[in-house]
Short mmCIF file of C-alpha atoms and ligand atoms in Angstrom, two decimals:
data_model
loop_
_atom_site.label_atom_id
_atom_site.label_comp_id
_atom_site.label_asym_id
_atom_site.label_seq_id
_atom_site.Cartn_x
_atom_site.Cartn_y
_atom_site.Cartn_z
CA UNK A 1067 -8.00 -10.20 7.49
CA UNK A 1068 -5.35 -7.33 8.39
CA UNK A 1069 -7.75 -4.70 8.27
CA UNK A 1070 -9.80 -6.46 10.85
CA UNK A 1071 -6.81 -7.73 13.38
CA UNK A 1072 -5.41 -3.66 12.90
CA UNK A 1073 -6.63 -1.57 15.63
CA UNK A 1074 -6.85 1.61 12.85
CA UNK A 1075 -8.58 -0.38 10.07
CA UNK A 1076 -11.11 -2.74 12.35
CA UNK A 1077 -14.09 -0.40 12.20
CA UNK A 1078 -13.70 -0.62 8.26
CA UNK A 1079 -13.01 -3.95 7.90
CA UNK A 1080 -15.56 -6.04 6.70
CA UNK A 1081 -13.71 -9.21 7.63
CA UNK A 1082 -14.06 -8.49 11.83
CA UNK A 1083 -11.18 -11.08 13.08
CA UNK A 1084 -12.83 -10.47 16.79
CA UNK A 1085 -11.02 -12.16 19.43
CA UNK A 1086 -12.27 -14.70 21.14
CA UNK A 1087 -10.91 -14.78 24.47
CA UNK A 1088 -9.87 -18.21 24.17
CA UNK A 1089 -6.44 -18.40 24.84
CA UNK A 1090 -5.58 -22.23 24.66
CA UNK A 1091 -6.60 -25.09 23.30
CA UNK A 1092 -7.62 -28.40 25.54
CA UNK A 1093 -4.73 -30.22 26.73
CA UNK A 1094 -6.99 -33.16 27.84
CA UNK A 1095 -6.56 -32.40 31.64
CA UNK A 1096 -10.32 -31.27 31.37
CA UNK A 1097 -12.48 -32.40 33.98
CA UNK A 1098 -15.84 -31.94 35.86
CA UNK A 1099 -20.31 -31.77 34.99
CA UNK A 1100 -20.88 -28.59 32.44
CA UNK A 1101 -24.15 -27.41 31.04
CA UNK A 1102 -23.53 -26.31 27.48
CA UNK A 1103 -25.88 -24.16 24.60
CA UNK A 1104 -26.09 -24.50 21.54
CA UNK A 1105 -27.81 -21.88 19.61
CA UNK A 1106 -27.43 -20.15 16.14
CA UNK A 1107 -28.52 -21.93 13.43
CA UNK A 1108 -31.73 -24.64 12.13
CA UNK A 1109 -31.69 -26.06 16.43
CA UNK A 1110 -31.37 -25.05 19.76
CA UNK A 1111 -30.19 -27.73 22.13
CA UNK A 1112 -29.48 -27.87 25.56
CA UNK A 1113 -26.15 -30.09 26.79
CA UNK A 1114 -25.01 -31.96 29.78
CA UNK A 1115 -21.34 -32.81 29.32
CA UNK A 1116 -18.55 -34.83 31.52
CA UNK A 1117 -15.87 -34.62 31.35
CA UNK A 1118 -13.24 -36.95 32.65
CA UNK A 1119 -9.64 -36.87 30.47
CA UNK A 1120 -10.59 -38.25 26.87
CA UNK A 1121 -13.65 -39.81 28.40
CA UNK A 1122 -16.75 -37.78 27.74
CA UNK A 1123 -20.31 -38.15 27.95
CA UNK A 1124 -23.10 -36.05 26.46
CA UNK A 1125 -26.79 -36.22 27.05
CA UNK A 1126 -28.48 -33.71 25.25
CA UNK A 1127 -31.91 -32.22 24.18
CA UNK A 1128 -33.17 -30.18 21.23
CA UNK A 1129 -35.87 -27.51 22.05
CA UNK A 1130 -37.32 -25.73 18.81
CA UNK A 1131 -36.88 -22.26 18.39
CA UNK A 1132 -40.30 -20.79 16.78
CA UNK A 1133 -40.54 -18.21 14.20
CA UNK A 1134 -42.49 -15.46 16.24
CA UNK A 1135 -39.44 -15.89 18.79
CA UNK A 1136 -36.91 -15.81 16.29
CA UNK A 1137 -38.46 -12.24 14.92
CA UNK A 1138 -39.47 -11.34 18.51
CA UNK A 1139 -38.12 -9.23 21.11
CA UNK A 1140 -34.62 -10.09 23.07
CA UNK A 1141 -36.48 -10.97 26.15
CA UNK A 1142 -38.95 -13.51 25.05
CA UNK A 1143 -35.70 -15.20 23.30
CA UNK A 1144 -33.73 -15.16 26.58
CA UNK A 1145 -36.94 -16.00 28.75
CA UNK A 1146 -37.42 -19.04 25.78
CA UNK A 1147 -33.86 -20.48 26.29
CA UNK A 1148 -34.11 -20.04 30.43
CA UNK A 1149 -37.38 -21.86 30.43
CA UNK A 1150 -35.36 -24.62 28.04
CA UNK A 1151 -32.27 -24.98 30.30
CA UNK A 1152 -35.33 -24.91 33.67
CA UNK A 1153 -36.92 -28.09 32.35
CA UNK A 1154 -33.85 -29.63 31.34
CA UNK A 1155 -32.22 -29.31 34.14
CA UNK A 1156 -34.79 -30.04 36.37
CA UNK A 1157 -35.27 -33.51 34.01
CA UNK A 1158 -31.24 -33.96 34.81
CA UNK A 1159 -32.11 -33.81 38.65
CA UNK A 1160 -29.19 -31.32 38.43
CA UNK A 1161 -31.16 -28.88 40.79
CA UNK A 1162 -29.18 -28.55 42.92
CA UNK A 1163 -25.80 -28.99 41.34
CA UNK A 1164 -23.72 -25.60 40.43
CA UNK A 1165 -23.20 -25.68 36.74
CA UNK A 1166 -20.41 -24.35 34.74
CA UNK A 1167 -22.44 -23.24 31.40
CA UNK A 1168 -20.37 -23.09 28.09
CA UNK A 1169 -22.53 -20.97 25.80
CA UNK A 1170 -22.28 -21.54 21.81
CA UNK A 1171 -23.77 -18.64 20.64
CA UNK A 1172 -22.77 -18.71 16.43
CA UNK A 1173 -23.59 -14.86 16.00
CA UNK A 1174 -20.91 -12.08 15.23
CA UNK A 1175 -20.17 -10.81 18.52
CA UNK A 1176 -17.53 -8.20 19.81
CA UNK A 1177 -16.08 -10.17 23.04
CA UNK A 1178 -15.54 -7.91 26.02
CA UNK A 1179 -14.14 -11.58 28.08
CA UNK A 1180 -15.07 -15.09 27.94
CA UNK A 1181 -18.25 -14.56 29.31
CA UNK A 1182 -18.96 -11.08 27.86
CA UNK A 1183 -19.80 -10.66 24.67
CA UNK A 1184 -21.89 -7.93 22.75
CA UNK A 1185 -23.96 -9.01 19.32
CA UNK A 1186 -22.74 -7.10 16.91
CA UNK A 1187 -25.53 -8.32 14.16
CA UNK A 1188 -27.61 -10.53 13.81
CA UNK A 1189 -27.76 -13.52 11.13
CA UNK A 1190 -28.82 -16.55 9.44
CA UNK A 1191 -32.51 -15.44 9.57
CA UNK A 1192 -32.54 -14.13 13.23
CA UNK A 1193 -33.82 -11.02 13.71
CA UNK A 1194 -34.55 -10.26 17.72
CA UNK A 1195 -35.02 -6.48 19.16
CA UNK A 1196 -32.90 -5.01 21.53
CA UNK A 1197 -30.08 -7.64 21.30
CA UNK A 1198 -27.51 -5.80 19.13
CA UNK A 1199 -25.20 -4.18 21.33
CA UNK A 1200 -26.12 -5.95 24.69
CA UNK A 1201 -24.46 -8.79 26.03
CA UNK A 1202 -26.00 -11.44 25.25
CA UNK A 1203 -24.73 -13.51 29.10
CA UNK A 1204 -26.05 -11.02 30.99
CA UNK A 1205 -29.61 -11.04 29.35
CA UNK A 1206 -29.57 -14.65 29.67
CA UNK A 1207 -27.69 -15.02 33.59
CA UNK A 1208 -30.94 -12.32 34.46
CA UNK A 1209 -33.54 -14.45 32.23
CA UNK A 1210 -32.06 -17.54 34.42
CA UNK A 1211 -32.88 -15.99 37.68
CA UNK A 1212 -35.87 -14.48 36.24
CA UNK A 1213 -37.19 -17.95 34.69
CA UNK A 1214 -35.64 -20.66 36.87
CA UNK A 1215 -33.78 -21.77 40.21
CA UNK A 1216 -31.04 -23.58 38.95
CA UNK A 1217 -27.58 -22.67 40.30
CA UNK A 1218 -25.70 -21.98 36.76
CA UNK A 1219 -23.36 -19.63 35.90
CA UNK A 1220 -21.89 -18.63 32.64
CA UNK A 1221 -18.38 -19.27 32.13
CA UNK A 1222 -17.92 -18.76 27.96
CA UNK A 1223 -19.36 -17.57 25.45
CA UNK A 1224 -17.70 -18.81 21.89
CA UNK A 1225 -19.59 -19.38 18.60
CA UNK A 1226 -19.60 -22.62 16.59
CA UNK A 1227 -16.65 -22.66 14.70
CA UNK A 1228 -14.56 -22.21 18.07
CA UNK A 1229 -16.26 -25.01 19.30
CA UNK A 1230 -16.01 -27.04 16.45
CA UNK A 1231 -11.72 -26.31 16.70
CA UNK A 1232 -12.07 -26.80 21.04
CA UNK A 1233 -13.34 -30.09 20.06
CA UNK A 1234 -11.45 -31.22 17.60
CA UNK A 1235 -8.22 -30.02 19.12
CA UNK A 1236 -8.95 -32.55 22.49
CA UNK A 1237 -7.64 -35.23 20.00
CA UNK A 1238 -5.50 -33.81 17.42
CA UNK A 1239 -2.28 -31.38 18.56
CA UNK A 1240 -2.33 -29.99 14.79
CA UNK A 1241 -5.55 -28.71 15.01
CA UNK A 1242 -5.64 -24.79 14.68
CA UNK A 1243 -8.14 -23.61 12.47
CA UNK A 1244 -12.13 -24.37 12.86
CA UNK A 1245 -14.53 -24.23 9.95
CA UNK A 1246 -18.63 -24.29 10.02
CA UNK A 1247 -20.39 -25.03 6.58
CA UNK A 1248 -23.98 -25.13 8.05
CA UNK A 1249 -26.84 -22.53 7.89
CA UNK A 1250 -23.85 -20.01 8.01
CA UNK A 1251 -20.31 -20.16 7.38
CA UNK A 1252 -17.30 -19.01 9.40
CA UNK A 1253 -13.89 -20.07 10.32
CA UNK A 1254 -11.98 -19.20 13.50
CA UNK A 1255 -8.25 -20.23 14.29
CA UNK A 1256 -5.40 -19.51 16.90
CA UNK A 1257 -3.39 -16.25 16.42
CA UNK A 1258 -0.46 -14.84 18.29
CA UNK A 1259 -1.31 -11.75 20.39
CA UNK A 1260 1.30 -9.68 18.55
CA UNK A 1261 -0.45 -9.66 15.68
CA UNK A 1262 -3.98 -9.21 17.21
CA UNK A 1263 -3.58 -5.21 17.33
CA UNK A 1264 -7.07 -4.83 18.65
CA UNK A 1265 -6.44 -6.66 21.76
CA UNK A 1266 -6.04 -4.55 24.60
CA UNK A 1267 -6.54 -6.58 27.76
CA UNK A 1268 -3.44 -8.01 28.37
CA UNK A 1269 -2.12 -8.37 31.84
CA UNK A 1270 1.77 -7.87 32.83
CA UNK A 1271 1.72 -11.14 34.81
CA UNK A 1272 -0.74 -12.95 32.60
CA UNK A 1273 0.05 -16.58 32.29
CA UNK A 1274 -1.62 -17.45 29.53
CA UNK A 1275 0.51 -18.47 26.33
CA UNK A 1276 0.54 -15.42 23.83
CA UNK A 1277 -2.16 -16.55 21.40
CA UNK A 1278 -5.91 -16.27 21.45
CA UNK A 1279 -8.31 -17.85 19.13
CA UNK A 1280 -9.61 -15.29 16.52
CA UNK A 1281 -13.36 -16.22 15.03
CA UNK A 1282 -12.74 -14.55 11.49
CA UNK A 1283 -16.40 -13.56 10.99
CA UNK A 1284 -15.75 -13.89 6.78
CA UNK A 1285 -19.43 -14.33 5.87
CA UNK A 1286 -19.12 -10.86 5.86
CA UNK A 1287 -16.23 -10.71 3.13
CA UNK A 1288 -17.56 -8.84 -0.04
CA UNK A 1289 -20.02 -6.92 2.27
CA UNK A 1290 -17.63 -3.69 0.90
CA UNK A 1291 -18.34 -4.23 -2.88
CA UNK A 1292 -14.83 -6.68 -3.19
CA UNK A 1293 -16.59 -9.61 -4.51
CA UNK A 1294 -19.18 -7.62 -7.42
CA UNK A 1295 -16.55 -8.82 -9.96
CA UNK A 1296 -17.96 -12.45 -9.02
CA UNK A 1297 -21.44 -12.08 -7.97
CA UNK A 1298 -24.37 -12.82 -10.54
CA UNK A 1299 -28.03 -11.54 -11.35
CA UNK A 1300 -28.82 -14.88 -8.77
CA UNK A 1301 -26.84 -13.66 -5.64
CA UNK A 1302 -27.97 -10.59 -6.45
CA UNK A 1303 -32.00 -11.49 -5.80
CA UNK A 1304 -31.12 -14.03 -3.16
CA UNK A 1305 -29.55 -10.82 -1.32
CA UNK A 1306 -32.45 -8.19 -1.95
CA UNK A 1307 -35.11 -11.06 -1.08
CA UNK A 1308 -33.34 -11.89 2.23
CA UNK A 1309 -33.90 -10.23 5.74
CA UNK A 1310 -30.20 -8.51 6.30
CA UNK A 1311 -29.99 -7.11 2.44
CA UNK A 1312 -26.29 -6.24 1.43
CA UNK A 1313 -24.94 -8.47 4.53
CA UNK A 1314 -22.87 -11.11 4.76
CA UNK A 1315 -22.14 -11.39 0.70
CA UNK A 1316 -19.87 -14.45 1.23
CA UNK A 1317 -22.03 -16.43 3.61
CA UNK A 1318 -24.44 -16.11 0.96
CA UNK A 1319 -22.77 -17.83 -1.93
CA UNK A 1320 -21.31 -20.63 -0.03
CA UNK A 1321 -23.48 -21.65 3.20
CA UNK A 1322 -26.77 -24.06 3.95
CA UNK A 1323 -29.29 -21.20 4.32
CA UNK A 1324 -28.68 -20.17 1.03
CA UNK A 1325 -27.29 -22.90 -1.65
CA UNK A 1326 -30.75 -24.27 -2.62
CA UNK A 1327 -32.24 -20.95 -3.08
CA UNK A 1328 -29.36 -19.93 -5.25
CA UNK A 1329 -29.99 -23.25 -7.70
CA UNK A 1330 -33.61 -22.70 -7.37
CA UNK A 1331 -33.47 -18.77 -9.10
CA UNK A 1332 -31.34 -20.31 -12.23
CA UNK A 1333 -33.75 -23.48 -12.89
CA UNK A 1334 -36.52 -20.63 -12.38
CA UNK A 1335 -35.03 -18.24 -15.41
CA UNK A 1336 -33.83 -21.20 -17.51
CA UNK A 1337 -37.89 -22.39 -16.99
CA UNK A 1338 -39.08 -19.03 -17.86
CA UNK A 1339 -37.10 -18.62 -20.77
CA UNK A 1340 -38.13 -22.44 -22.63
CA UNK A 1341 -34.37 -23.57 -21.67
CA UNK A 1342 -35.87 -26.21 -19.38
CA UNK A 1343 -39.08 -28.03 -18.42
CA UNK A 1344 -40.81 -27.61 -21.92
CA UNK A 1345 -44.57 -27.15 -20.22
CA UNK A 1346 -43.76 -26.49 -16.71
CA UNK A 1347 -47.00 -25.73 -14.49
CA UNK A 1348 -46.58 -22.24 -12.94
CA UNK A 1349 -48.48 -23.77 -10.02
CA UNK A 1350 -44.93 -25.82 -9.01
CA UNK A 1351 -42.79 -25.24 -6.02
CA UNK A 1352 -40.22 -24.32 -7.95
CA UNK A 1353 -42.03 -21.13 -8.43
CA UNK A 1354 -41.80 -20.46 -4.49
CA UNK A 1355 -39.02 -19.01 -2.77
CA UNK A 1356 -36.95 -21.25 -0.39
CA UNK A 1357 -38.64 -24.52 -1.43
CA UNK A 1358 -35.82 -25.67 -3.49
CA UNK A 1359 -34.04 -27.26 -0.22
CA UNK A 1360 -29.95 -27.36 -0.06
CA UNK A 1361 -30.65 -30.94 0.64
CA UNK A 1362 -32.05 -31.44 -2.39
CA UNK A 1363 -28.47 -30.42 -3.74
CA UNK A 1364 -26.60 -33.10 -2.14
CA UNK A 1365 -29.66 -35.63 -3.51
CA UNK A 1366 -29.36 -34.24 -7.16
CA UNK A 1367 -25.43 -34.70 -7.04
CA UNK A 1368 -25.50 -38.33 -5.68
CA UNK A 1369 -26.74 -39.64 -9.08
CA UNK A 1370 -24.21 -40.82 -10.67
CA UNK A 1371 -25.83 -42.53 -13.71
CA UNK A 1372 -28.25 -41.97 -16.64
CA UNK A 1373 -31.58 -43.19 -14.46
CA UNK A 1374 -31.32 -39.91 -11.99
CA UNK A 1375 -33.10 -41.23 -9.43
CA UNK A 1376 -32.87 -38.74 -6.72
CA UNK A 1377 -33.18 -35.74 -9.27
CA UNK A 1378 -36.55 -37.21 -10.42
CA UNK A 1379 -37.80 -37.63 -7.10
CA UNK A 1380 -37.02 -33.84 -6.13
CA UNK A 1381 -38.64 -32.55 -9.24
CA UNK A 1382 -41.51 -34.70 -8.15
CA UNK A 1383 -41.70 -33.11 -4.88
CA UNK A 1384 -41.92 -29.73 -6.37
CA UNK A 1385 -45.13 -31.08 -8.78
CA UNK A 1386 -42.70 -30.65 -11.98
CA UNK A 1387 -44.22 -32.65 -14.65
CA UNK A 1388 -43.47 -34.02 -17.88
CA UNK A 1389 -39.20 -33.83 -17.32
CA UNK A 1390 -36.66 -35.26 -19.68
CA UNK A 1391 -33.32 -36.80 -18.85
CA UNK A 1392 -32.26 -33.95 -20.77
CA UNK A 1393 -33.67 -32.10 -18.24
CA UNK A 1394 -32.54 -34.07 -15.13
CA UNK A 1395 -28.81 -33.69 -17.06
CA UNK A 1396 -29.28 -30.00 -16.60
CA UNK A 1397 -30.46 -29.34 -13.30
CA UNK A 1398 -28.01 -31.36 -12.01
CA UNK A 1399 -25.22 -29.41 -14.03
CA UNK A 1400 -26.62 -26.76 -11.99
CA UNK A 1401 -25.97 -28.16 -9.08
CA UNK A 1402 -23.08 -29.01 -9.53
CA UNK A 1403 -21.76 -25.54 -10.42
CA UNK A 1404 -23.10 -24.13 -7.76
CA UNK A 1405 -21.94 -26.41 -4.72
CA UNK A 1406 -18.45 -26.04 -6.84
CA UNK A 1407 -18.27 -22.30 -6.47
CA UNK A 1408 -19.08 -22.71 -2.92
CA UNK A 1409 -16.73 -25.18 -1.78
CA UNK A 1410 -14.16 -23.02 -4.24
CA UNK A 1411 -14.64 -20.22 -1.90
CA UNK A 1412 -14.65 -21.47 1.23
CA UNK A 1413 -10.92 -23.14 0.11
CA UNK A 1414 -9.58 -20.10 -0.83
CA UNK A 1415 -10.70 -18.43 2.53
CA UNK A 1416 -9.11 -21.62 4.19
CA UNK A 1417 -5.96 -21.23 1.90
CA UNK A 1418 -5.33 -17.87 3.64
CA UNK A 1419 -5.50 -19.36 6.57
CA UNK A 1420 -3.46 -22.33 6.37
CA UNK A 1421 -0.37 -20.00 4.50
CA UNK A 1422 -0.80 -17.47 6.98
CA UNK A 1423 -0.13 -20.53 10.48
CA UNK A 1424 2.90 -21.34 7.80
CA UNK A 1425 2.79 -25.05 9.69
CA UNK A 1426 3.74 -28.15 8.51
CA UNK A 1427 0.79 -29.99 9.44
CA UNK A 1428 -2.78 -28.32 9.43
CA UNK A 1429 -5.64 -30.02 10.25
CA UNK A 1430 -9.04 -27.86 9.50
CA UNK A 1431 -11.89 -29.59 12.21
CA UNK A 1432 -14.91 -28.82 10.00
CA UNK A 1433 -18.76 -29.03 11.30
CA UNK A 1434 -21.95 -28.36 9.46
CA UNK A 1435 -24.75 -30.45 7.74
CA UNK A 1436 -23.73 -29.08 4.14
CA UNK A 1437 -19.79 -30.34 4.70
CA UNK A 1438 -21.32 -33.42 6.81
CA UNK A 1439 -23.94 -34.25 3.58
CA UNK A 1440 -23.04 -32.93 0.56
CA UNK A 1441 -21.17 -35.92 -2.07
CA UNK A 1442 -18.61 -33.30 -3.38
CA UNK A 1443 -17.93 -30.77 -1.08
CA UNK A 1444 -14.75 -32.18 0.51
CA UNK A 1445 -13.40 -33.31 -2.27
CA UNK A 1446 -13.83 -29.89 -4.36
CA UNK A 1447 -12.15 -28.03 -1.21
CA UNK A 1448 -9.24 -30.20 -1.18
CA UNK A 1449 -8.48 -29.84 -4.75
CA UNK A 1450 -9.00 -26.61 -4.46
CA UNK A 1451 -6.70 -25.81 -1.28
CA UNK A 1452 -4.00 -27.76 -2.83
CA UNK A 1453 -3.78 -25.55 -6.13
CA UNK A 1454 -3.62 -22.63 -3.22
CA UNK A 1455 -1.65 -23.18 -0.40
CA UNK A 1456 2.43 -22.88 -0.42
CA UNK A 1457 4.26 -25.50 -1.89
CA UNK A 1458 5.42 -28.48 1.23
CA UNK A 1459 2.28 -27.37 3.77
CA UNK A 1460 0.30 -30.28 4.29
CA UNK A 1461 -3.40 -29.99 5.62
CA UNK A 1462 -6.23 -32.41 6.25
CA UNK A 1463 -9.74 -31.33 6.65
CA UNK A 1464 -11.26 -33.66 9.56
CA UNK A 1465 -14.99 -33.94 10.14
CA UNK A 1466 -15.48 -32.86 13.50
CA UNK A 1467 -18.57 -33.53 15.45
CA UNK A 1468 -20.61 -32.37 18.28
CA UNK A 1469 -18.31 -29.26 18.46
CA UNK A 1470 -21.22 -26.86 20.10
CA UNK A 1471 -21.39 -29.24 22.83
CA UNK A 1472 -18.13 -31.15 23.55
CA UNK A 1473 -16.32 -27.79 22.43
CA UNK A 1474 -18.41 -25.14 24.54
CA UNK A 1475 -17.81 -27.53 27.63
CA UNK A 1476 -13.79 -28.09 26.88
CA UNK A 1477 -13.65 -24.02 26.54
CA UNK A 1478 -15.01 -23.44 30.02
CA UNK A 1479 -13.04 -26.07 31.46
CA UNK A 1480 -10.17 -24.84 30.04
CA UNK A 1481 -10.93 -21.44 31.30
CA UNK A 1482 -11.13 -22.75 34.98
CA UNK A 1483 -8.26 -24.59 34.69
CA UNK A 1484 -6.26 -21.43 33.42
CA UNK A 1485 -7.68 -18.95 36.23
CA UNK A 1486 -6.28 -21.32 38.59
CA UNK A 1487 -2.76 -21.05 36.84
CA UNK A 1488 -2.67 -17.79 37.49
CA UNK A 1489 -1.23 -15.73 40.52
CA UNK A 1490 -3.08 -14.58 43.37
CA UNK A 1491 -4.96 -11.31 42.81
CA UNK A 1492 -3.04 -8.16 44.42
CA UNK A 1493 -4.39 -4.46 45.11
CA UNK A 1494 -3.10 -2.89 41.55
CA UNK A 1495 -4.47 -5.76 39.34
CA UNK A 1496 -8.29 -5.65 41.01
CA UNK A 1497 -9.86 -3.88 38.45
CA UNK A 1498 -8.58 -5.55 35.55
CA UNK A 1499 -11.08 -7.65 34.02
CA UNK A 1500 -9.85 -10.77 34.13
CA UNK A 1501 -9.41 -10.81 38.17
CA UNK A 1502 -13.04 -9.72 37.99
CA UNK A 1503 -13.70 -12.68 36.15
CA UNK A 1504 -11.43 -14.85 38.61
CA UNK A 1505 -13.64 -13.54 41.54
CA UNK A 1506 -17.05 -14.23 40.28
CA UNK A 1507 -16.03 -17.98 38.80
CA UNK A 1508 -14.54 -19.14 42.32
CA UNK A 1509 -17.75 -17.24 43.96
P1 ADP B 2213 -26.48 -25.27 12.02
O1 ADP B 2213 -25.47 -24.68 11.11
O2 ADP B 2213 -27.71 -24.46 12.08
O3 ADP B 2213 -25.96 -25.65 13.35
P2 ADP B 2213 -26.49 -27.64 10.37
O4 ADP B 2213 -25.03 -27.85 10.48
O5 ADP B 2213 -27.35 -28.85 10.48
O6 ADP B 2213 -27.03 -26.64 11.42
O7 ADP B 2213 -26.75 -26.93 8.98
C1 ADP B 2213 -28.03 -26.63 8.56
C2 ADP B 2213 -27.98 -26.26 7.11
O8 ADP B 2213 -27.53 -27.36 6.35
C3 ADP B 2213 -29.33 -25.86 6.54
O9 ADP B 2213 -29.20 -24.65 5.86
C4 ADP B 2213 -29.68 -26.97 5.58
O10 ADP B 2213 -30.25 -26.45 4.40
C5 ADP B 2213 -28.36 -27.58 5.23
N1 ADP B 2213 -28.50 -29.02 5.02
C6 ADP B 2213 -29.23 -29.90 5.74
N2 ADP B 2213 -29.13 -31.14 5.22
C7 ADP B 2213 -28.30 -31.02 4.16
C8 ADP B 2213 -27.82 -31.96 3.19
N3 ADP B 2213 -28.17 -33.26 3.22
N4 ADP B 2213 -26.97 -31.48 2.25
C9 ADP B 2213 -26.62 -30.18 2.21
N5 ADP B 2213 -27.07 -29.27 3.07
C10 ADP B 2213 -27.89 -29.68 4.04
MG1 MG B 2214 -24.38 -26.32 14.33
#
């Protein structure tokens, strides 16, 4: 996490720490009608959010994403999503309205402001051509004139983990760190501009408090080799099989995408080698890559006694005949030791965190179906963080929900408000690029 906050060591690092931009949290002064996106993971959904104090109200709308865009080019993506946001605003009768937009865009991305931001990879089974690099709100403002009439403009870009802290933080002052355990997994959380070396946009008469949320990017941990000593013949296949080979190593062993597919290659070799399923049809499911759902994980590990009824039903949905309890016993083992490892090192990542804020009282806002679902997983992480943080730090992990909506609103309303807290633009600070920003909000 040094390397990456270091100006020297950030190219290297494989942990990126990018800043996000975001320089405070909601104070619950928050006001006004925001669009918001959400987009990076199993959904794409288009928002309307108000605002009003700790009154809000979301309408929202999920839009499906299909494959052939998701391995197409950049443009059909950005055209896709401005045709989304056309209907649904046009279904709002917000036509004519001039909408904020908070974007939630969960892909590694080097910010340039709040509303600039360059991919730096793509993820989580995205794959689109001529993205990398670009940013991704200026293909989409030119998509939204290309595509549609609607009067929006967008304010901030942030991914889903700063959401998911934006949102939680509203209603809890000890909020600081964000955590996603969905199709991916990252954690973001706020960080004091001294020790953010790669920051470099810092204005003399700035008004913002010294801090700025940092989105870790630590899927990417082990991406240098650091984790081989703990990686097995499983992760190993799971990583040559996937689309973004020798990428985000930790994502891999811990996140949504991945978990089922992981328990799926062990009951496969334990099959194969007469360990399990004595006359196991090579016909079955199990047999096919990425039918083993991580669903069917948190199913398998909510039997808790000797008639395994969820367990039976799975291997029935992947045409496994002729099973034991013996059986049953084992693949749920499997499970089990597998969920454990992942919620084992998602703690430790959060561990770091939580002794490097040094507070009192921590509380962790966490999104994501596989934290949301699973029977174990916030127990194991507790347990877990506990053995691993200093001695007298309290924490509390907190469910947090609708953090791509609620939190991409909060972050461009807490944007506005800041702009206005700051001084009047004069001749020497026009070209810095936060008076840019200033100008083109108000205009
Ligand atoms: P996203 O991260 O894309 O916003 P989610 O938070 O819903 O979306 O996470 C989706 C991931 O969660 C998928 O990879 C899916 O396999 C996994 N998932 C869905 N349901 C469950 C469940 N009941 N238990 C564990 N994992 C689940
Ligand atoms: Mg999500």
């Amino acid at each position: 996490m040094n390397n990456g906050l270091k100006g020297q060591s950030h190219h290297v690092a494989d942990i990126k720490m990018f800043p996000t931009f975001v320089r405070s949290l909601p104070d619950g002064s928050e006001n006004g009608e925001f669009l918001a996106l959400d987009l990076g993971g199993t959904n794409f959904r288009v928002l309307l959010v108000r605002l009003q104090g700790h009154e809000i109200d979301i309408q929202s709308k999920t839009y499906l994403i299909p494959q052939r865009i998701m391995l197409g080019t950049g443009t059909q993506l950005f055209d896709h999503i401005a045709d989304c946001i056309g209907k649904f605003v046009s279904e709002h009768d917000l036509l004519n309205h001039s909408l904020p937009l908070g974007f939630t865009f969960s892909f590694p991305c080097q910010q340039e402001g709040l509303a600039k931001a360059r991919l730096s990879k793509w993820t989580k089974g995205f794959r689109c051509e001529g993205v990398v690099g670009e940013d991704i709100c200026e293909l989409l403002q030119e998509a939204l004139k290309r595509r549609t009439n609607c009067k929006v403009e967008i304010v901030a870009v942030v991914n889903d983990a700063v959401g998911t802290l934006m949102s939680a933080a509203h209603v809890d002052r000890n909020c600081e760190i964000g955590l996603i355990l969905g199709t991916g997994c990252n954690a973001c959380y706020m960080e004091y501009l001294d020790n953010v070396g790669t920051w470099k946009h810092d204005d003399e008469k700035d008004h913002h408090p010294r801090q700025v949320i940092i989105n870790t990017e630590w899927g990417a941990f082990g991406d240098n080799g650091c984790l081989e000593f703990t990686r097995t013949e499983y992760d190993r296949e799971l990583d040559t099989f996937s689309i973004n080979p020798g990428k985000q190593v930790m994502e891999k062993m811990i996140s949504g995408m991945y978990m089922g597919e992981i328990v799926r290659l062990v009951l496969e070799r334990l099959a194969n080698e007469g360990l399990l399923f004595r006359s196991v049809d090579h016909e079955s499911a199990l047999f096919e890559r990425g039918r083993f759902y991580t669903k069917y994980v948190s199913e398998i590990e909510s039997d808790t006694d000797e008639f395994f009824r969820h367990t039976k039903q799975v291997l029935d949905e992947l045409q496994v005949e002729n099973y034991t309890t013996e059986d049953c016993k084992i693949v749920k083992y499997v499970c089990t030791l597998i969920s454990a490892r992942a919620a084992f090192l998602a703690a430790a990542g959060l561990a770091t965190l939580i002794n490097r804020l040094n507070k009192q009282d921590m509380t962790i806002a966490v999104d994501g179906s596989l934290y949301r679902f699973h029977p174990r997983f916030h127990n194991l992480m507790c347990l877990k963080i506990k053995e691993l943080v200093k001695p007298g730090l309290k924490f509390k992990l907190s469910l947090s929900h609708d953090g791509s909506g609620k939190g991409a609103a909060l972050t461009a309303a807490v944007s506005l408000r800041l702009r206005s807290l700051k001084p009047l633009p004069t001749d020497s600070s026009q070209h810095s690029l936060t008076t840019q920003e200033t100008v083109s909000v108000r205009a």
